[in-house]
Amino acid sequence: MPSDMPLPDPLSPETTAAITRAVDEGFAEQTDFLARFVAIPSERFQEAAAQDFMAAALRARGYAVDDWTIDLKDLEPLPGFGPISGDFSRARSVVGSHRPALVKGQSLILQGHLDVVPPGPAEMWTHPPYDPVIADGWMYGRGAGDMKAGTVAALFALDALRAAGYAPAATVHFQSVIEEESTGLGALSVLQRGYRADAAVLPEPTDFTVNRAQVGALWFRLRVRGKPVHVSVAGDGSNAIMAGYDMIRALQGLEVVWNARAVADPVYGDVPHPLNFNAGKIKGGDWASSVPAWCDIDCRMGVLPGHDLAHAKREIEGCVAAAARDHPFLSNSPPDVVWNGFQAEGYVLGEDADPALAVMQDAYGSVFDGAVLEETKMTALTDTRFYGLYYDIPAFCIGPRAENIHGFDERVALASVRDLTKVLALFIAGWCGLIPLRD
Ligand code: ZN
């Protein structure tokens, strides 16, 4: 819902210089703050300490802070909801709001997720994942790139405006959310709570590209069950792990079919292999000399934007059912497909984003000598879909340069974090307008 406000006047060279100088002057403190944030392990269901950290930072800056426990019942009826398994009773969202007395520009949501994916075996990291180390201009740590550096850049972009003597001349909601990596329920919760704006920017690590499109994703668990016997008579038994492999192969076949179809897609037709199937986690069996009676496989499958999720789910169920029908054991005991986690549609940025993208281009050009922003089509997904698909808030990502996100030795380039902070500060100034602070 675009406001009736015209875009504010372009920034003067003096104002631009004052803002970027303020970013430089605050960057040592920003780097220290980021290291302390990365040091807090904020894996799924353990985000409380990181949310406390962010809420305290917002309060210290004088924002109106809304810190609440998410009630799943409020979210279940909403579009984009994904079922969750695990203890969600302490899940919180934190929003810090700036509301000026006089509004002259467009309102803005700045959103960052603080949930991180598990680091995996510690011995595969050069440095411990939650003990951030800076080397050769990179900060290492789980979540440093995805996406704590971006979130902190947004916070310090607002700080830089203040240090330069300004406040945004429109409402800004700074949203710290959880669950981006599993369901997106944190993003859904802030929308359910009623937060709206003329645009939303999510500083995910895109290396300064803007995501024009992103795929959807479905998460599901394959539950394979078999009859346990001793390994000496394995031929009579039904090995649930081996049967699970056969189901994975069938789903790889569906992945091939879907990607062949994607060649005709208006948005993703020119992207090679946009839809990825991933068997991401497998668990099964109890004993090396017992034929395994059970196997659970957690899977992820990509879906093109505009494709009906219900239809995609039926195709996946149909693929598993057909493979089980021809299977010596599973024909008697077909596996269950349990939908759990992401039930996410794809999202393509529409023309309603053009005004915000134009301001972002100006901000980016100011920092990068007039360079032109590149657009990408992602084969992954972000929280932007909730804002854009269901609440008419154009939402896009732009963020720092990071490597090995979701892998070992995740790291973010600190020079890119500094540049991003400048880009975001100038974007906020250009989009929201500025009010001079006078004592
Ligand atoms: Zn992320």
CSV table of C-alpha atoms and ligand atoms in Angstrom, one decimal:
chain,number,residue,atom,x,y,z
A,1,MET,CA,0.0,0.0,0.0
A,2,PRO,CA,2.1,3.0,-1.2
A,3,SER,CA,1.5,6.1,0.8
A,4,ASP,CA,0.4,9.4,-0.9
A,5,MET,CA,3.7,11.0,0.1
A,6,PRO,CA,6.0,12.1,-2.8
A,7,LEU,CA,9.5,10.8,-2.6
A,8,PRO,CA,11.7,13.2,-0.6
A,9,ASP,CA,14.2,15.5,-2.4
A,10,PRO,CA,17.5,13.9,-3.4
A,11,LEU,CA,20.2,14.2,-0.8
A,12,SER,CA,22.7,17.0,-1.2
A,13,PRO,CA,26.4,16.0,-1.6
A,14,GLU,CA,27.1,17.5,1.8
A,15,THR,CA,24.5,15.4,3.5
A,16,THR,CA,25.6,12.3,1.7
A,17,ALA,CA,29.2,12.9,2.8
A,18,ALA,CA,28.1,13.5,6.4
A,19,ILE,CA,26.2,10.2,6.5
A,20,THR,CA,28.9,8.1,5.0
A,21,ARG,CA,31.5,9.7,7.3
A,22,ALA,CA,29.3,8.8,10.3
A,23,VAL,CA,29.3,5.2,9.1
A,24,ASP,CA,33.1,5.2,8.9
A,25,GLU,CA,33.4,6.7,12.4
A,26,GLY,CA,31.0,4.2,13.9
A,27,PHE,CA,32.4,1.1,12.1
A,28,ALA,CA,34.8,-0.1,14.8
A,29,GLU,CA,32.0,-0.1,17.3
A,30,GLN,CA,29.7,-1.8,14.7
A,31,THR,CA,32.3,-4.5,14.2
A,32,ASP,CA,32.6,-5.1,17.9
A,33,PHE,CA,28.8,-5.3,18.2
A,34,LEU,CA,28.6,-7.7,15.3
A,35,ALA,CA,31.2,-10.0,16.9
A,36,ARG,CA,29.2,-10.1,20.2
A,37,PHE,CA,26.0,-10.9,18.3
A,38,VAL,CA,27.7,-13.7,16.3
A,39,ALA,CA,29.1,-15.1,19.6
A,40,ILE,CA,25.5,-15.9,20.7
A,41,PRO,CA,24.5,-19.3,19.4
A,42,SER,CA,21.0,-18.7,18.1
A,43,GLU,CA,20.1,-22.0,16.6
A,44,ARG,CA,16.5,-23.1,16.3
A,45,PHE,CA,14.5,-23.0,19.6
A,46,GLN,CA,17.4,-21.3,21.3
A,47,GLU,CA,17.1,-17.7,20.0
A,48,ALA,CA,16.1,-16.1,23.3
A,49,ALA,CA,19.6,-14.7,24.3
A,50,ALA,CA,20.1,-13.2,20.8
A,51,GLN,CA,16.6,-11.6,20.9
A,52,ASP,CA,17.5,-10.2,24.4
A,53,PHE,CA,20.7,-8.8,22.9
A,54,MET,CA,18.8,-7.1,20.0
A,55,ALA,CA,15.9,-5.8,22.2
A,56,ALA,CA,18.4,-4.2,24.6
A,57,ALA,CA,20.3,-2.6,21.7
A,58,LEU,CA,17.0,-1.1,20.4
A,59,ARG,CA,15.9,0.1,23.8
A,60,ALA,CA,19.3,1.7,24.4
A,61,ARG,CA,18.7,3.7,21.2
A,62,GLY,CA,15.4,4.9,22.3
A,63,TYR,CA,13.2,3.0,19.9
A,64,ALA,CA,9.7,1.9,21.0
A,65,VAL,CA,10.3,-1.8,21.5
A,66,ASP,CA,7.6,-4.5,21.1
A,67,ASP,CA,8.9,-7.8,22.4
A,68,TRP,CA,6.3,-10.6,22.4
A,69,THR,CA,5.9,-14.3,22.6
A,70,ILE,CA,4.5,-15.7,19.4
A,71,ASP,CA,1.2,-17.7,19.7
A,72,LEU,CA,1.1,-20.3,17.0
A,73,LYS,CA,-2.7,-20.2,17.1
A,74,ASP,CA,-2.6,-16.7,15.7
A,75,LEU,CA,-0.5,-17.8,12.7
A,76,GLU,CA,-2.1,-21.1,11.7
A,77,PRO,CA,-4.9,-19.5,9.7
A,78,LEU,CA,-2.6,-17.2,7.8
A,79,PRO,CA,-1.3,-17.7,4.2
A,80,GLY,CA,2.3,-19.0,4.1
A,81,PHE,CA,2.0,-20.8,7.4
A,82,GLY,CA,4.2,-23.9,7.8
A,83,PRO,CA,3.7,-26.5,10.5
A,84,ILE,CA,6.3,-26.7,13.2
A,85,SER,CA,7.5,-29.6,15.4
A,86,GLY,CA,9.4,-28.8,18.5
A,87,ASP,CA,9.0,-26.5,21.5
A,88,PHE,CA,7.8,-23.2,20.1
A,89,SER,CA,6.4,-21.9,23.4
A,90,ARG,CA,9.2,-19.4,24.0
A,91,ALA,CA,9.5,-18.1,20.5
A,92,ARG,CA,9.6,-14.3,20.3
A,93,SER,CA,9.7,-11.5,17.9
A,94,VAL,CA,11.2,-8.1,18.6
A,95,VAL,CA,10.4,-4.8,16.8
A,96,GLY,CA,11.9,-1.4,17.5
A,97,SER,CA,10.0,1.4,16.0
A,98,HIS,CA,10.9,5.0,15.1
A,99,ARG,CA,7.7,7.2,14.7
A,100,PRO,CA,8.5,10.8,13.9
A,101,ALA,CA,6.0,13.5,14.9
A,102,LEU,CA,6.1,14.9,11.4
A,103,VAL,CA,6.0,12.5,8.4
A,104,LYS,CA,7.5,13.6,5.1
A,105,GLY,CA,8.5,10.4,3.4
A,106,GLN,CA,7.8,6.7,2.9
A,107,SER,CA,7.7,4.2,5.7
A,108,LEU,CA,10.1,1.3,5.9
A,109,ILE,CA,10.5,-2.1,7.4
A,110,LEU,CA,14.1,-3.3,8.0
A,111,GLN,CA,14.1,-6.9,8.8
A,112,GLY,CA,16.8,-9.4,9.9
A,113,HIS,CA,16.5,-13.0,11.0
A,114,LEU,CA,18.8,-14.1,13.9
A,115,ASP,CA,18.2,-17.8,13.7
A,116,VAL,CA,21.2,-19.7,12.3
A,117,VAL,CA,21.6,-23.2,10.9
A,118,PRO,CA,23.5,-25.8,13.0
A,119,PRO,CA,27.3,-25.5,12.6
A,120,GLY,CA,27.8,-29.3,12.1
A,121,PRO,CA,30.9,-31.0,13.5
A,122,ALA,CA,33.1,-28.4,15.3
A,123,GLU,CA,36.3,-30.1,14.0
A,124,MET,CA,35.4,-29.1,10.5
A,125,TRP,CA,35.7,-25.4,11.4
A,126,THR,CA,39.1,-23.6,11.4
A,127,HIS,CA,37.8,-21.4,14.3
A,128,PRO,CA,35.0,-22.3,16.7
A,129,PRO,CA,31.7,-21.3,15.0
A,130,TYR,CA,30.6,-19.1,17.9
A,131,ASP,CA,33.9,-17.5,18.7
A,132,PRO,CA,34.2,-15.0,15.9
A,133,VAL,CA,37.7,-14.3,14.5
A,134,ILE,CA,38.7,-11.6,12.1
A,135,ALA,CA,41.4,-12.4,9.6
A,136,ASP,CA,42.3,-10.8,6.3
A,137,GLY,CA,39.2,-8.5,6.4
A,138,TRP,CA,36.8,-11.4,7.0
A,139,MET,CA,34.8,-12.1,10.1
A,140,TYR,CA,34.3,-15.9,10.6
A,141,GLY,CA,31.4,-17.4,12.5
A,142,ARG,CA,28.1,-19.2,12.1
A,143,GLY,CA,25.5,-16.5,11.3
A,144,ALA,CA,28.2,-13.8,10.5
A,145,GLY,CA,27.1,-13.8,6.9
A,146,ASP,CA,23.6,-15.2,7.1
A,147,MET,CA,22.6,-12.8,8.3
A,148,LYS,CA,23.8,-11.0,11.4
A,149,ALA,CA,26.1,-8.7,9.5
A,150,GLY,CA,23.2,-7.4,7.5
A,151,THR,CA,20.9,-6.9,10.4
A,152,VAL,CA,23.6,-5.1,12.4
A,153,ALA,CA,24.4,-2.9,9.3
A,154,ALA,CA,20.7,-1.8,9.2
A,155,LEU,CA,20.9,-0.9,12.9
A,156,PHE,CA,24.1,1.0,12.5
A,157,ALA,CA,22.8,2.7,9.4
A,158,LEU,CA,20.1,4.3,11.5
A,159,ASP,CA,22.8,5.2,14.1
A,160,ALA,CA,24.8,6.9,11.4
A,161,LEU,CA,21.9,9.1,10.4
A,162,ARG,CA,21.5,10.2,14.0
A,163,ALA,CA,25.3,10.8,14.4
A,164,ALA,CA,25.1,12.9,11.2
A,165,GLY,CA,22.3,15.0,12.9
A,166,TYR,CA,19.2,13.5,11.4
A,167,ALA,CA,16.2,11.2,12.0
A,168,PRO,CA,14.1,9.4,9.4
A,169,ALA,CA,11.1,11.5,8.4
A,170,ALA,CA,8.8,8.5,8.3
A,171,THR,CA,8.1,5.5,10.4
A,172,VAL,CA,10.8,2.8,10.4
A,173,HIS,CA,10.2,-0.6,12.0
A,174,PHE,CA,13.3,-2.5,12.7
A,175,GLN,CA,12.3,-6.2,13.0
A,176,SER,CA,14.4,-8.9,14.6
A,177,VAL,CA,12.8,-12.3,13.7
A,178,ILE,CA,13.4,-16.1,14.1
A,179,GLU,CA,12.6,-19.2,12.0
A,180,GLU,CA,13.7,-17.8,8.6
A,181,GLU,CA,15.6,-21.0,8.1
A,182,SER,CA,12.7,-23.4,8.8
A,183,THR,CA,9.2,-22.0,8.3
A,184,GLY,CA,9.4,-18.2,8.2
A,185,LEU,CA,7.0,-17.9,11.1
A,186,GLY,CA,9.0,-15.0,12.6
A,187,ALA,CA,8.3,-12.9,9.6
A,188,LEU,CA,4.7,-14.0,9.5
A,189,SER,CA,4.3,-13.0,13.2
A,190,VAL,CA,5.3,-9.4,12.7
A,191,LEU,CA,2.8,-9.1,9.9
A,192,GLN,CA,0.1,-10.8,12.0
A,193,ARG,CA,1.0,-8.3,14.7
A,194,GLY,CA,0.0,-5.5,12.3
A,195,TYR,CA,3.3,-4.0,11.2
A,196,ARG,CA,3.1,-2.5,7.7
A,197,ALA,CA,5.2,-0.1,5.6
A,198,ASP,CA,5.6,1.2,2.1
A,199,ALA,CA,8.6,-1.1,1.5
A,200,ALA,CA,10.6,-3.8,3.3
A,201,VAL,CA,14.4,-4.3,3.0
A,202,LEU,CA,16.0,-7.5,4.2
A,203,PRO,CA,19.8,-7.3,4.2
A,204,GLU,CA,20.5,-11.0,3.4
A,205,PRO,CA,24.0,-11.7,2.1
A,206,THR,CA,23.4,-11.1,-1.6
A,207,ASP,CA,26.8,-9.4,-2.4
A,208,PHE,CA,24.8,-6.2,-3.3
A,209,THR,CA,22.5,-7.8,-5.9
A,210,VAL,CA,18.8,-7.4,-5.6
A,211,ASN,CA,16.7,-10.5,-5.7
A,212,ARG,CA,14.0,-10.0,-8.4
A,213,ALA,CA,12.7,-13.6,-7.9
A,214,GLN,CA,13.0,-16.5,-5.5
A,215,VAL,CA,11.7,-20.0,-5.6
A,216,GLY,CA,9.3,-21.6,-3.1
A,217,ALA,CA,10.2,-24.6,-1.0
A,218,LEU,CA,8.4,-27.6,0.5
A,219,TRP,CA,9.7,-29.5,3.5
A,220,PHE,CA,8.6,-32.9,4.3
A,221,ARG,CA,9.6,-36.0,6.2
A,222,LEU,CA,9.5,-39.5,4.6
A,223,ARG,CA,8.6,-42.0,7.2
A,224,VAL,CA,9.6,-45.5,6.1
A,225,ARG,CA,8.7,-48.4,8.3
A,226,GLY,CA,9.7,-52.1,8.0
A,227,LYS,CA,9.6,-55.4,9.8
A,228,PRO,CA,12.7,-56.0,11.9
A,229,VAL,CA,14.6,-59.3,11.6
A,230,HIS,CA,18.1,-60.6,12.4
A,231,VAL,CA,20.7,-59.7,9.7
A,232,SER,CA,21.3,-63.4,9.1
A,233,VAL,CA,17.8,-63.7,7.5
A,234,ALA,CA,17.9,-60.2,6.0
A,235,GLY,CA,16.5,-61.5,2.7
A,236,ASP,CA,13.2,-62.0,4.5
A,237,GLY,CA,13.4,-58.7,6.3
A,238,SER,CA,12.4,-55.3,5.0
A,239,ASN,CA,15.3,-52.9,5.4
A,240,ALA,CA,13.8,-49.5,6.0
A,241,ILE,CA,17.0,-47.6,5.3
A,242,MET,CA,17.5,-49.4,1.9
A,243,ALA,CA,13.9,-48.8,1.1
A,244,GLY,CA,14.4,-45.1,2.0
A,245,TYR,CA,17.2,-44.9,-0.6
A,246,ASP,CA,14.8,-46.2,-3.2
A,247,MET,CA,12.4,-43.4,-2.3
A,248,ILE,CA,15.2,-40.8,-2.5
A,249,ARG,CA,16.0,-42.0,-6.0
A,250,ALA,CA,12.3,-41.7,-7.1
A,251,LEU,CA,12.3,-38.1,-5.8
A,252,GLN,CA,15.5,-37.3,-7.7
A,253,GLY,CA,13.6,-38.5,-10.8
A,254,LEU,CA,10.8,-36.0,-10.0
A,255,GLU,CA,13.4,-33.3,-9.6
A,256,VAL,CA,14.6,-34.0,-13.2
A,257,VAL,CA,11.0,-33.8,-14.5
A,258,TRP,CA,10.3,-30.5,-12.7
A,259,ASN,CA,13.5,-28.9,-13.9
A,260,ALA,CA,12.7,-30.0,-17.5
A,261,ARG,CA,9.3,-28.3,-17.1
A,262,ALA,CA,11.0,-25.2,-15.7
A,263,VAL,CA,12.6,-24.5,-19.1
A,264,ALA,CA,9.3,-23.1,-20.2
A,265,ASP,CA,8.8,-20.9,-17.1
A,266,PRO,CA,8.5,-17.1,-17.9
A,267,VAL,CA,10.8,-16.2,-15.0
A,268,TYR,CA,13.1,-19.1,-14.4
A,269,GLY,CA,13.3,-20.4,-18.0
A,270,ASP,CA,16.8,-19.0,-18.4
A,271,VAL,CA,18.1,-20.3,-15.0
A,272,PRO,CA,19.8,-23.7,-15.2
A,273,HIS,CA,18.3,-26.2,-12.8
A,274,PRO,CA,16.4,-23.8,-10.6
A,275,LEU,CA,14.6,-26.5,-8.5
A,276,ASN,CA,16.7,-28.5,-6.1
A,277,PHE,CA,15.6,-31.6,-4.2
A,278,ASN,CA,17.6,-32.2,-1.1
A,279,ALA,CA,17.5,-35.2,1.2
A,280,GLY,CA,19.0,-33.2,4.1
A,281,LYS,CA,18.8,-35.4,7.2
A,282,ILE,CA,18.4,-39.1,7.6
A,283,LYS,CA,17.9,-41.2,10.7
A,284,GLY,CA,17.1,-44.8,11.0
A,285,GLY,CA,17.7,-48.2,12.6
A,286,ASP,CA,18.9,-49.1,16.1
A,287,TRP,CA,21.6,-51.8,15.8
A,288,ALA,CA,24.3,-52.8,13.3
A,289,SER,CA,23.1,-56.5,13.3
A,290,SER,CA,19.4,-55.8,13.2
A,291,VAL,CA,17.7,-55.0,9.9
A,292,PRO,CA,16.4,-51.5,10.4
A,293,ALA,CA,12.7,-51.2,11.0
A,294,TRP,CA,12.5,-47.5,10.5
A,295,CYS,CA,14.0,-44.7,8.6
A,296,ASP,CA,13.0,-40.9,8.6
A,297,ILE,CA,14.3,-38.7,5.8
A,298,ASP,CA,13.9,-34.9,6.0
A,299,CYS,CA,13.6,-33.5,2.5
A,300,ARG,CA,13.3,-30.2,0.7
A,301,MET,CA,12.0,-29.6,-2.8
A,302,GLY,CA,12.0,-26.3,-4.7
A,303,VAL,CA,8.8,-25.0,-6.4
A,304,LEU,CA,8.6,-22.3,-9.1
A,305,PRO,CA,6.8,-19.0,-8.3
A,306,GLY,CA,3.2,-19.0,-9.2
A,307,HIS,CA,2.9,-22.7,-8.9
A,308,ASP,CA,0.1,-24.0,-6.7
A,309,LEU,CA,1.6,-25.6,-3.6
A,310,ALA,CA,-1.3,-28.0,-3.1
A,311,HIS,CA,-0.7,-29.3,-6.6
A,312,ALA,CA,3.0,-29.7,-6.0
A,313,LYS,CA,2.4,-31.6,-2.8
A,314,ARG,CA,0.0,-34.0,-4.6
A,315,GLU,CA,2.8,-34.6,-7.2
A,316,ILE,CA,5.3,-35.4,-4.5
A,317,GLU,CA,2.9,-37.8,-2.7
A,318,GLY,CA,2.1,-39.4,-6.1
A,319,CYS,CA,5.7,-39.9,-6.9
A,320,VAL,CA,6.3,-41.6,-3.5
A,321,ALA,CA,3.2,-43.7,-3.8
A,322,ALA,CA,4.1,-44.8,-7.4
A,323,ALA,CA,7.6,-45.8,-6.3
A,324,ALA,CA,6.3,-47.7,-3.3
A,325,ARG,CA,3.8,-49.5,-5.5
A,326,ASP,CA,6.6,-51.2,-7.5
A,327,HIS,CA,8.7,-51.9,-4.4
A,328,PRO,CA,9.1,-55.4,-3.0
A,329,PHE,CA,8.5,-54.3,0.5
A,330,LEU,CA,6.9,-50.9,0.4
A,331,SER,CA,4.0,-52.0,-1.6
A,332,ASN,CA,2.7,-53.6,1.6
A,333,SER,CA,3.7,-50.7,3.8
A,334,PRO,CA,3.8,-47.4,1.8
A,335,PRO,CA,5.8,-44.6,3.4
A,336,ASP,CA,4.1,-41.6,4.9
A,337,VAL,CA,4.9,-38.1,3.6
A,338,VAL,CA,4.6,-35.7,6.5
A,339,TRP,CA,4.5,-32.0,5.6
A,340,ASN,CA,6.5,-30.1,8.2
A,341,GLY,CA,8.4,-26.8,8.0
A,342,PHE,CA,8.5,-24.6,4.9
A,343,GLN,CA,5.3,-24.6,2.9
A,344,ALA,CA,6.6,-21.6,0.9
A,345,GLU,CA,5.5,-20.2,-2.4
A,346,GLY,CA,7.9,-18.5,-4.7
A,347,TYR,CA,7.9,-14.7,-5.1
A,348,VAL,CA,8.6,-12.3,-8.0
A,349,LEU,CA,9.1,-8.7,-7.2
A,350,GLY,CA,6.4,-6.6,-9.1
A,351,GLU,CA,6.4,-3.1,-10.4
A,352,ASP,CA,5.2,-1.8,-7.0
A,353,ALA,CA,8.9,-2.2,-6.0
A,354,ASP,CA,10.2,0.2,-8.6
A,355,PRO,CA,10.1,3.4,-6.6
A,356,ALA,CA,12.1,1.7,-3.7
A,357,LEU,CA,14.5,0.1,-6.2
A,358,ALA,CA,15.1,3.5,-7.8
A,359,VAL,CA,16.1,5.0,-4.4
A,360,MET,CA,18.2,1.9,-3.7
A,361,GLN,CA,20.0,2.4,-7.0
A,362,ASP,CA,20.8,6.0,-6.1
A,363,ALA,CA,22.1,4.9,-2.7
A,364,TYR,CA,24.2,2.1,-4.3
A,365,GLY,CA,25.5,4.4,-7.0
A,366,SER,CA,26.6,7.0,-4.4
A,367,VAL,CA,28.7,4.4,-2.6
A,368,PHE,CA,30.0,2.5,-5.7
A,369,ASP,CA,30.8,5.3,-8.1
A,370,GLY,CA,27.6,5.2,-10.1
A,371,ALA,CA,27.6,1.4,-10.6
A,372,VAL,CA,24.3,-0.2,-11.6
A,373,LEU,CA,22.6,-2.6,-9.2
A,374,GLU,CA,22.4,-6.1,-10.6
A,375,GLU,CA,19.3,-8.2,-10.2
A,376,THR,CA,19.3,-12.0,-9.5
A,377,LYS,CA,16.8,-14.8,-9.5
A,378,MET,CA,17.5,-16.9,-6.5
A,379,THR,CA,17.2,-20.7,-6.3
A,380,ALA,CA,16.7,-20.3,-2.6
A,381,LEU,CA,14.1,-18.3,-0.6
A,382,THR,CA,13.9,-15.6,2.0
A,383,ASP,CA,11.3,-14.0,4.2
A,384,THR,CA,10.5,-11.4,1.6
A,385,ARG,CA,7.7,-13.6,0.3
A,386,PHE,CA,5.4,-12.9,3.2
A,387,TYR,CA,5.5,-9.2,2.8
A,388,GLY,CA,5.1,-9.2,-1.0
A,389,LEU,CA,2.7,-12.0,-1.6
A,390,TYR,CA,0.3,-11.6,1.2
A,391,TYR,CA,0.5,-8.0,2.5
A,392,ASP,CA,1.3,-5.9,-0.7
A,393,ILE,CA,4.5,-4.6,0.8
A,394,PRO,CA,7.3,-4.7,-1.9
A,395,ALA,CA,10.2,-6.5,-0.2
A,396,PHE,CA,13.6,-7.3,-1.4
A,397,CYS,CA,17.0,-8.3,-0.2
A,398,ILE,CA,20.3,-6.5,-0.5
A,399,GLY,CA,23.3,-7.4,1.6
A,400,PRO,CA,27.0,-8.0,2.1
A,401,ARG,CA,29.4,-10.4,0.6
A,402,ALA,CA,29.5,-13.7,2.5
A,403,GLU,CA,30.9,-17.1,1.9
A,404,ASN,CA,30.1,-20.6,3.1
A,405,ILE,CA,26.8,-19.7,4.6
A,406,HIS,CA,25.2,-22.9,5.9
A,407,GLY,CA,28.7,-24.5,5.5
A,408,PHE,CA,31.9,-24.6,7.5
A,409,ASP,CA,34.0,-21.4,8.1
A,410,GLU,CA,31.1,-19.1,7.2
A,411,ARG,CA,32.5,-15.6,6.8
A,412,VAL,CA,31.5,-12.1,5.8
A,413,ALA,CA,33.7,-9.5,4.2
A,414,LEU,CA,33.9,-6.5,6.6
A,415,ALA,CA,34.6,-4.0,3.8
A,416,SER,CA,31.3,-5.0,2.2
A,417,VAL,CA,29.5,-4.6,5.6
A,418,ARG,CA,30.8,-1.1,5.8
A,419,ASP,CA,29.7,-0.3,2.3
A,420,LEU,CA,26.3,-1.9,3.0
A,421,THR,CA,25.9,0.2,6.0
A,422,LYS,CA,26.4,3.3,3.9
A,423,VAL,CA,24.1,2.1,1.2
A,424,LEU,CA,21.4,1.4,3.7
A,425,ALA,CA,21.8,4.7,5.5
A,426,LEU,CA,21.6,6.6,2.2
A,427,PHE,CA,18.6,4.5,1.2
A,428,ILE,CA,16.8,5.2,4.4
A,429,ALA,CA,17.5,8.9,4.0
A,430,GLY,CA,16.3,8.9,0.4
A,431,TRP,CA,13.2,6.8,1.0
A,432,CYS,CA,12.0,8.1,4.4
A,433,GLY,CA,13.4,11.6,4.1
A,434,LEU,CA,15.3,13.3,6.9
A,435,ILE,CA,14.4,15.5,9.8
A,436,PRO,CA,17.3,17.6,11.2
A,437,LEU,CA,17.9,16.9,14.9
A,438,ARG,CA,18.1,20.1,16.9
A,439,ASP,CA,18.7,20.3,20.7
B,1,ZN,ZN,19.3,-15.8,5.8
